Coordinates of C-alpha atoms and ligand atoms in Angstrom, one line a residue:
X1 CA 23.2 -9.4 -14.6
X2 CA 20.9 -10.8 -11.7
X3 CA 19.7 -8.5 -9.2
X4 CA 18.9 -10.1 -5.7
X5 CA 15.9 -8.2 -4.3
X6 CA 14.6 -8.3 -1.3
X7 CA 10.9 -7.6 -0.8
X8 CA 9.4 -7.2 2.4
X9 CA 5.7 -7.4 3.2
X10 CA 5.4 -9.3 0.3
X11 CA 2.2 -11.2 1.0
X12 CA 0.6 -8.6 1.3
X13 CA -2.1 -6.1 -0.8
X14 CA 0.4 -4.1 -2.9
X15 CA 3.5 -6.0 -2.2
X16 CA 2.5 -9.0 -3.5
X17 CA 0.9 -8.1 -6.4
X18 CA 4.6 -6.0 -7.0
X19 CA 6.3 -10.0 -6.7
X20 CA 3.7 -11.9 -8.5
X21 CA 4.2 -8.9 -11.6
X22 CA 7.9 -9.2 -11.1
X23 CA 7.7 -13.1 -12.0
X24 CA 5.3 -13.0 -14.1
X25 CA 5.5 -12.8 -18.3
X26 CA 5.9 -9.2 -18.5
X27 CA 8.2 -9.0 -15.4
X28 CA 11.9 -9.0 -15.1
X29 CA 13.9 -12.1 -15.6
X30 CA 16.4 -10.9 -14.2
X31 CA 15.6 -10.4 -10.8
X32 CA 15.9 -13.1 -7.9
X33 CA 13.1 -12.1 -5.3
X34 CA 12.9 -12.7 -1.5
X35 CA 9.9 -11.9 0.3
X36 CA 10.4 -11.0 4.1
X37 CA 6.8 -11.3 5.6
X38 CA 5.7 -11.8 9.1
X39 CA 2.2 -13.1 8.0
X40 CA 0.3 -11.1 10.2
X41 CA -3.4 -10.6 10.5
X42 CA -3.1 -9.0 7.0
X43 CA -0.2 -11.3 5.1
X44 CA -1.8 -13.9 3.7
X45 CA 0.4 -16.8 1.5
X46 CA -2.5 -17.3 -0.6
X47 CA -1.6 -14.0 -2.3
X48 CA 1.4 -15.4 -4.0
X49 CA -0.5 -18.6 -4.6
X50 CA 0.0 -17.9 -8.9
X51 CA 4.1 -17.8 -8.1
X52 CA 4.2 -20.8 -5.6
X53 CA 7.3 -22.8 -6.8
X54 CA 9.0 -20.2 -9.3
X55 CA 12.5 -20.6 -9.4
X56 CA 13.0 -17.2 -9.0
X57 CA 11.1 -16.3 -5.8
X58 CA 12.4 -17.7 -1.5
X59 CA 10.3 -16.7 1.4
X60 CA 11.1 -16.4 4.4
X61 CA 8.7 -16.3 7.1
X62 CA 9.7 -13.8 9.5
X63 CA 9.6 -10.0 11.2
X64 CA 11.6 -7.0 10.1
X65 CA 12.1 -6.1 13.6
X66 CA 14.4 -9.4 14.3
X67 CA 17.6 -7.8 13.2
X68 CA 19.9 -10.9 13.7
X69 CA 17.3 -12.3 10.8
X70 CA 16.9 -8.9 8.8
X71 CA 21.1 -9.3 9.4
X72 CA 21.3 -12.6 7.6
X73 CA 19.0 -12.4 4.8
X74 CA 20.3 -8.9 3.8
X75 CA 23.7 -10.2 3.4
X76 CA 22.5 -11.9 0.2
X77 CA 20.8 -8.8 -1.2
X78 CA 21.6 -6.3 -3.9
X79 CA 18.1 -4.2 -3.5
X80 CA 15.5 -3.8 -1.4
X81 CA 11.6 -2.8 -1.6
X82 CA 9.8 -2.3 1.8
X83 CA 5.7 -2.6 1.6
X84 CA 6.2 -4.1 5.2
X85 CA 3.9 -2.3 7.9
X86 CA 0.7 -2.1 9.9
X87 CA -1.5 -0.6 7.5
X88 CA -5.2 0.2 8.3
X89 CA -6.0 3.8 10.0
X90 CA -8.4 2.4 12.1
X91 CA -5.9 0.0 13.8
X92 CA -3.6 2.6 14.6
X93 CA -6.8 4.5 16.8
X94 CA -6.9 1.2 18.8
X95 CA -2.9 0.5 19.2
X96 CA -0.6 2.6 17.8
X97 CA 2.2 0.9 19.9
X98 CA 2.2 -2.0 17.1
X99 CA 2.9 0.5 14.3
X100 CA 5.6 2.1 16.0
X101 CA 6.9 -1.1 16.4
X102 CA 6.7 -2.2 12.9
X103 CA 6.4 0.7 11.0
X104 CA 9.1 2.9 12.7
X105 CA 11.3 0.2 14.8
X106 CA 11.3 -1.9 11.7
X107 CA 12.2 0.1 8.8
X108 CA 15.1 1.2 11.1
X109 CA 16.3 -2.5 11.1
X110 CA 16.0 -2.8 7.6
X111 CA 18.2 0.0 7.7
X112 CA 21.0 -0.7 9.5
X113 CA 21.3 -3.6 7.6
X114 CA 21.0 -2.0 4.3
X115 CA 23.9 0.5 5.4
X116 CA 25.8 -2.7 6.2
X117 CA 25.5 -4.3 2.9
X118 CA 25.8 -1.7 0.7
X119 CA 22.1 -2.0 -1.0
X120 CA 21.3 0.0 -3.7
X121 CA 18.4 1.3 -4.0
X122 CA 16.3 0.9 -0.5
X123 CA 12.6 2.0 -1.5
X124 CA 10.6 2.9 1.1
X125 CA 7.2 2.7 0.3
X126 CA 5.1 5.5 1.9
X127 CA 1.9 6.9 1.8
X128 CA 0.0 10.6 0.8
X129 CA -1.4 10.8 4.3
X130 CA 2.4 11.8 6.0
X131 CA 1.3 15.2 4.6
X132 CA -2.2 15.8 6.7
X133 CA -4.7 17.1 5.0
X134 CA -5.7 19.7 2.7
X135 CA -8.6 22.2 2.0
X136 CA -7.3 22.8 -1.7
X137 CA -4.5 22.3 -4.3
X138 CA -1.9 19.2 -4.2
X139 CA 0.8 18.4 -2.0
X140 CA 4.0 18.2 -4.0
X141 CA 6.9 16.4 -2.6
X142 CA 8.3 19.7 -1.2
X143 CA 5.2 19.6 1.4
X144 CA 6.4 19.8 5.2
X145 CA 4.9 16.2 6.9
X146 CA 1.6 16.5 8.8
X147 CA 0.5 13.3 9.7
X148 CA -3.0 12.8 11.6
X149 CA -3.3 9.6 12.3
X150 CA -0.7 7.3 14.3
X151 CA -0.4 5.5 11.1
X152 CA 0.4 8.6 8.9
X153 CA 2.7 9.5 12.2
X154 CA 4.4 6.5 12.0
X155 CA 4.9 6.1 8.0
X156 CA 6.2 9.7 8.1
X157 CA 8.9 8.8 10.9
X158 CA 9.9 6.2 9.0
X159 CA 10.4 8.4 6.1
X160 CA 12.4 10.8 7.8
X161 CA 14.4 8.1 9.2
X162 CA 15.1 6.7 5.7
X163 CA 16.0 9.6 4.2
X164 CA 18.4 10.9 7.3
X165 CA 20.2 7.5 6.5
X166 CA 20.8 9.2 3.0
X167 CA 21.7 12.0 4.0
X168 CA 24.2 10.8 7.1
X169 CA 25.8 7.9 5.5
X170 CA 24.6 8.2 1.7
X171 CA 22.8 5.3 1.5
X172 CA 21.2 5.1 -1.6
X173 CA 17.0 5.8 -0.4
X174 CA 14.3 6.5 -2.6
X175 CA 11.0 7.1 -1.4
X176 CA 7.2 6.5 -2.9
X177 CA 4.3 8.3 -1.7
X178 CA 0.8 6.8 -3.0
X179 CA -2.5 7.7 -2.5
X180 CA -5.3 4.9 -1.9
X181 CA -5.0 1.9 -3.5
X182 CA -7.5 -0.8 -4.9
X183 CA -7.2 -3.8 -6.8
X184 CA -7.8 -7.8 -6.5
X185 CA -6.3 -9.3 -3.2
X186 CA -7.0 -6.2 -1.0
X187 CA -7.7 -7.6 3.1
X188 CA -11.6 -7.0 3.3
X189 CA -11.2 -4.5 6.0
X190 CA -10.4 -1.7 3.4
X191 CA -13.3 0.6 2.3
X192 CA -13.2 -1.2 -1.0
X193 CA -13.5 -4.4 -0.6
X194 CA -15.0 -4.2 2.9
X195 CA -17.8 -2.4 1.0
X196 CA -17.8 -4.7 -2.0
X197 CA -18.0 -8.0 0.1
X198 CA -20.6 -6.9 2.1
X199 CA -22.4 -5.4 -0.8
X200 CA -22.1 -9.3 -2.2
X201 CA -23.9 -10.6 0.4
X202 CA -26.7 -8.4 0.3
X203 CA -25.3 -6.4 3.6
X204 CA -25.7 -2.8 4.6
X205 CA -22.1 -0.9 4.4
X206 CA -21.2 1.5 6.7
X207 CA -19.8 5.5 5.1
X208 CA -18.1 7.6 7.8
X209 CA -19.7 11.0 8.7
X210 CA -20.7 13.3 6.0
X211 CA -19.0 11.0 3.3
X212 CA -17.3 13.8 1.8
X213 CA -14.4 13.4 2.7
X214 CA -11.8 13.3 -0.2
X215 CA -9.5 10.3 -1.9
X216 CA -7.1 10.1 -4.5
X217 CA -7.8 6.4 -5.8
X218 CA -5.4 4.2 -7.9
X219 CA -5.4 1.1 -9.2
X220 CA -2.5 -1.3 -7.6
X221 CA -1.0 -1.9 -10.8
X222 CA -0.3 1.1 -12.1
X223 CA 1.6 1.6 -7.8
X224 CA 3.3 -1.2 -9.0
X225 CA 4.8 0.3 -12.0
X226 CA 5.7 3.2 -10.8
X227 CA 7.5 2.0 -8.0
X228 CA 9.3 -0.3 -10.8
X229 CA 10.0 3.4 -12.1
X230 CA 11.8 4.8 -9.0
X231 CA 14.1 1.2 -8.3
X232 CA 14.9 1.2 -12.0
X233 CA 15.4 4.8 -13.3
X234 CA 15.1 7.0 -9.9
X235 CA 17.2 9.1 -7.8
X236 CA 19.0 8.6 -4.7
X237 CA 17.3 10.9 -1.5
X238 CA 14.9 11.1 -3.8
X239 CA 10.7 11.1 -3.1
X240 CA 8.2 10.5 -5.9
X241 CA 4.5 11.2 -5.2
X242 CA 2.7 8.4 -7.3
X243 CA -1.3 9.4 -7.6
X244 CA -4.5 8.5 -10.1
X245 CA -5.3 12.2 -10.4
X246 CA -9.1 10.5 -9.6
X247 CA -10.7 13.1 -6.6
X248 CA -12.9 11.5 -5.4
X249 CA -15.7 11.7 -2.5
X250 CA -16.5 9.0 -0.3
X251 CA -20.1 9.2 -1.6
X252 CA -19.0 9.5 -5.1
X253 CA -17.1 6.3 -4.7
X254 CA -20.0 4.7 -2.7
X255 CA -22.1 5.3 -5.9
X256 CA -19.7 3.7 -8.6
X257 CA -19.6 0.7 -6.1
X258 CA -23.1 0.7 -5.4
X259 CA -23.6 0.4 -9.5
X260 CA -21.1 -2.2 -10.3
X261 CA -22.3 -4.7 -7.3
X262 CA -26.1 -4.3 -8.3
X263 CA -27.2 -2.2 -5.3
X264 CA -29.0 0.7 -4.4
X265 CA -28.5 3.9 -1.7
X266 CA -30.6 1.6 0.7
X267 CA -27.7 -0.5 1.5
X268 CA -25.3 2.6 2.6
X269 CA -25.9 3.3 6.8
X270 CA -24.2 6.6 7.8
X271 CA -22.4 5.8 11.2
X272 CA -20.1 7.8 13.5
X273 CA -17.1 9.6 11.6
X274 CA -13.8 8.5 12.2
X275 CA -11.4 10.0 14.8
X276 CA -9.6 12.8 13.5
X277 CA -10.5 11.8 10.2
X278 CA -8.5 13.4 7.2
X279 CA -11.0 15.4 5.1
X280 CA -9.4 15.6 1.8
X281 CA -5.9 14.5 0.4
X282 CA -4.5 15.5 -3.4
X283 CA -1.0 14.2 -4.5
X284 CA 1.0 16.2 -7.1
X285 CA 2.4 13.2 -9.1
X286 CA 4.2 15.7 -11.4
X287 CA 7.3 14.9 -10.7
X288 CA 7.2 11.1 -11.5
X289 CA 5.5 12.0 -14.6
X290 CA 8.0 14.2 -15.8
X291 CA 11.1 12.9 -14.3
X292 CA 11.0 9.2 -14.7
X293 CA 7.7 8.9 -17.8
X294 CA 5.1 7.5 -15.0
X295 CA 1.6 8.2 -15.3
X296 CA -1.6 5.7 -14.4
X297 CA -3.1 3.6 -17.2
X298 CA -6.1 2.1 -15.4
X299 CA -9.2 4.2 -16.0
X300 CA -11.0 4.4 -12.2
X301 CA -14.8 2.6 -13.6
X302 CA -13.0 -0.1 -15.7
X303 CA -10.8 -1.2 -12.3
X304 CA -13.3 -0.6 -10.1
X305 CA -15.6 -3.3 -12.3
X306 CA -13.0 -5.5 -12.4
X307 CA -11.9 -5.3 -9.3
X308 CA -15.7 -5.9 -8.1
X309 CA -15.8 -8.7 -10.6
X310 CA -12.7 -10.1 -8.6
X311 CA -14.2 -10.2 -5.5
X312 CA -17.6 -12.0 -7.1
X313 CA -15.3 -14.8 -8.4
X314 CA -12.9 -15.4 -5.3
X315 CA -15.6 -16.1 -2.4
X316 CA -13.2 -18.4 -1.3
X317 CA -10.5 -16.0 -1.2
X318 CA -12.1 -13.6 1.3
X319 CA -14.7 -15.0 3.1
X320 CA -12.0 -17.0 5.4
X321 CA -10.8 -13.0 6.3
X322 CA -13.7 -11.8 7.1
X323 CA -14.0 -12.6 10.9
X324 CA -10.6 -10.7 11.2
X325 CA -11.9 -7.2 10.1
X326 CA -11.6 -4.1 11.7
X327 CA -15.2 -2.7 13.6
X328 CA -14.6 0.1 10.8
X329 CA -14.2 0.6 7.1
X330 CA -10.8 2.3 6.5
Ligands
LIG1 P1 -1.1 -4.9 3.9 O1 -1.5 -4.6 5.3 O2 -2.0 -5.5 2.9 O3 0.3 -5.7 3.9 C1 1.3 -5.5 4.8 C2 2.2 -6.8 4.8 O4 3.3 -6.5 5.8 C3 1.5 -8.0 5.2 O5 1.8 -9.1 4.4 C4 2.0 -8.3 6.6 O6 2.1 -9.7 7.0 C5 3.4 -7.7 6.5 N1 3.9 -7.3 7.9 C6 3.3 -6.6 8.8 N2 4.1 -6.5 9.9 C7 5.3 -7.1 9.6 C8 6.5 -7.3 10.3 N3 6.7 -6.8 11.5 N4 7.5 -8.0 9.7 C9 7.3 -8.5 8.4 N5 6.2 -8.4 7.7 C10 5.2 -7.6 8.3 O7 -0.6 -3.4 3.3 P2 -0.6 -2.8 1.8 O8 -1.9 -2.2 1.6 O9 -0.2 -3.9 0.9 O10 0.5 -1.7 2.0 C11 1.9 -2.0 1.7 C12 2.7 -0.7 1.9 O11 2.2 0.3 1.0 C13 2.6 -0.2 3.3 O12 3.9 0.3 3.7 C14 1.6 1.0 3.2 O13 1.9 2.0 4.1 C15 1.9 1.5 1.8 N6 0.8 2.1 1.1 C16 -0.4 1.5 1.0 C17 -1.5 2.1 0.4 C18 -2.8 1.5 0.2 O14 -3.8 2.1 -0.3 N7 -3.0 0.2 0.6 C19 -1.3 3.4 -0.2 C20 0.0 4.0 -0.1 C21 1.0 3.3 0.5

């Protein structure tokens, strides 16, 4: 049977490397994908450039705040996956009204819609910062929400919005909570491939404060299939943590992407920390692992190199996006 999905934010980082693994070989063949994307500063059509044309993919340019639009396309929808939102930390320091907007008033569109039509599952694709940050241990899913940052605030409203729709009207929610992501096609404004395109063109990169401040990195394709996990074989009101179990410091990181670009510690430039910058995040991703057979494949140095070797082969990928970067790494 054909499932009509409906995928918003889909030009994007994450979300369009989820459509361009849906239709690709080892994808599902059965699924009929619509990407909802805005094509902000961050959406970029190029990203779906190797699935231009499939039969099995329709885009729609447009915002998941118009609901009369969100309305119409839904209609025609058995399942949807929501990547769409402001994204970068930094961003939200400078206006958080725009991630309110988008990140809160949007995913409450998408869900009144979803209610309306019956769609089964909604995945809301969230983040490890809604928990805050921690000195030690791992947040597991039973964590009370903490968010620093108006775009942890506004990911974990959304949550909590999402899963009050479950509970009020048993709408069938599932919720994914990541930690950092990296991969090909990432907007240069990211630490990683900020860092890695500056470190390209010979540039100084900029590490926050002490640099030891604490990530959780994974590779987008092994986000990708485990968000394939909770649509196919997950739980309704459900929330999975999905993590690389690869703590990391800042500095640590710098190093491994210092190596694989060819550079040296003379190229890093401490500079002012970030506001009310989250010192250390840890996911518990037990519960994906056990429950539903997810864990990472990508080993952190072999994704990192190719991830760096991406970057050195598709100049003409992100040197168009550089002007639009944010002052600071995120
Ligand atoms: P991104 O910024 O690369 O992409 C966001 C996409 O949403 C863009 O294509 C943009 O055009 C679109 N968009 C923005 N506002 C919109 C609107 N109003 N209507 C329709 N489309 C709109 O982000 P990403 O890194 O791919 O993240 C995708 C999702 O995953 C986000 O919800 C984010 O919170 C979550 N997440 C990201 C990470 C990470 O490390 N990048 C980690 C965990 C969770």
């Amino acid at each position: 049977m054909t499932t009509r999905l409906l995928v918003t934010g889909g030009a994007g980082f994450i979300g369009s490397h989820y459509v361009r693994t849906l239709l690709g070989p080892d994808g599902s063949p059965d699924v009929l994908v619509t990407v909802l994307d805005a094509l902000s500063y961050a959406g970029n059509i190029a990203n779906l450039g190797p699935v231009r044309g499939h039969p099995r993919l329709r885009f729609v340019h447009g915002d998941i705040c118009d609901a009369p639009l969100v309305n119409r396309i839904m209609a025609n929808q058995d399942q949807v996956i929501h990547f769409a939102a402001e994204s970068h930390v930094d961003r939200s320091l400078l206006d958080a009204a725009a991630f309110v907007r988008t990140n809160v008033g949007g995913t409450q569109t998408l869900l009144d819609a979803a209610l309306r039509q019956g769609i089964a599952p909604f995945v809301q694709v969230s983040t490890d910062e809604v928990y805050g940050s921690l000195e030690s241990g791992s947040w597991t899913e039973d964590e009370p929400l903490r968010p620093n940052s108006p775009y942890a605030a506004s990911k974990a409203s959304a949550d909590l919005l999402a899963l009050a729709v479950h509970v009020s009207h048993g709408l069938d929610v599932r919720i994914t909570r990541c930690s950092n992501n990296y991969g090909p096609y990432q907007f240069p404004e990211k630490l990683i491939p900020r860092f890695v395109t500056l470190l390209l063109d010979g540039q100084k990169v900029p590490l926050y404060g002490d640099g030891l401040h604490v990530r959780d990195w994974l590779h987008v394709n092994d986000h990708v299939r485990g968000i394939e996990a909770v649509r196919n074989r997950g739980r309704a009101g459900r929330v999975y943590n999905i993590g690389g179990g690869t703590s990391l410091t800042n500095q640590d990181l710098v190093n491994l992407l210092l190596k694989a670009c060819g550079a040296d510690w003379d190229s890093v430039e401490y500079v002012a920390d970030r506001k009310g910058h989250d010192r250390r995040y840890s996911v518990d991703a037990s519960r994906i692992r056990r429950e539903l057979g997810h864990a990472p494949e990508t080993d952190l140095g072999i994704g990192l190199n190719a991830t760096v070797a991406w970057y050195r082969d598709h100049r003409s990928w992100w040197e168009p996006l550089r002007a639009d970067r944010a002052p600071q790494n995120g």
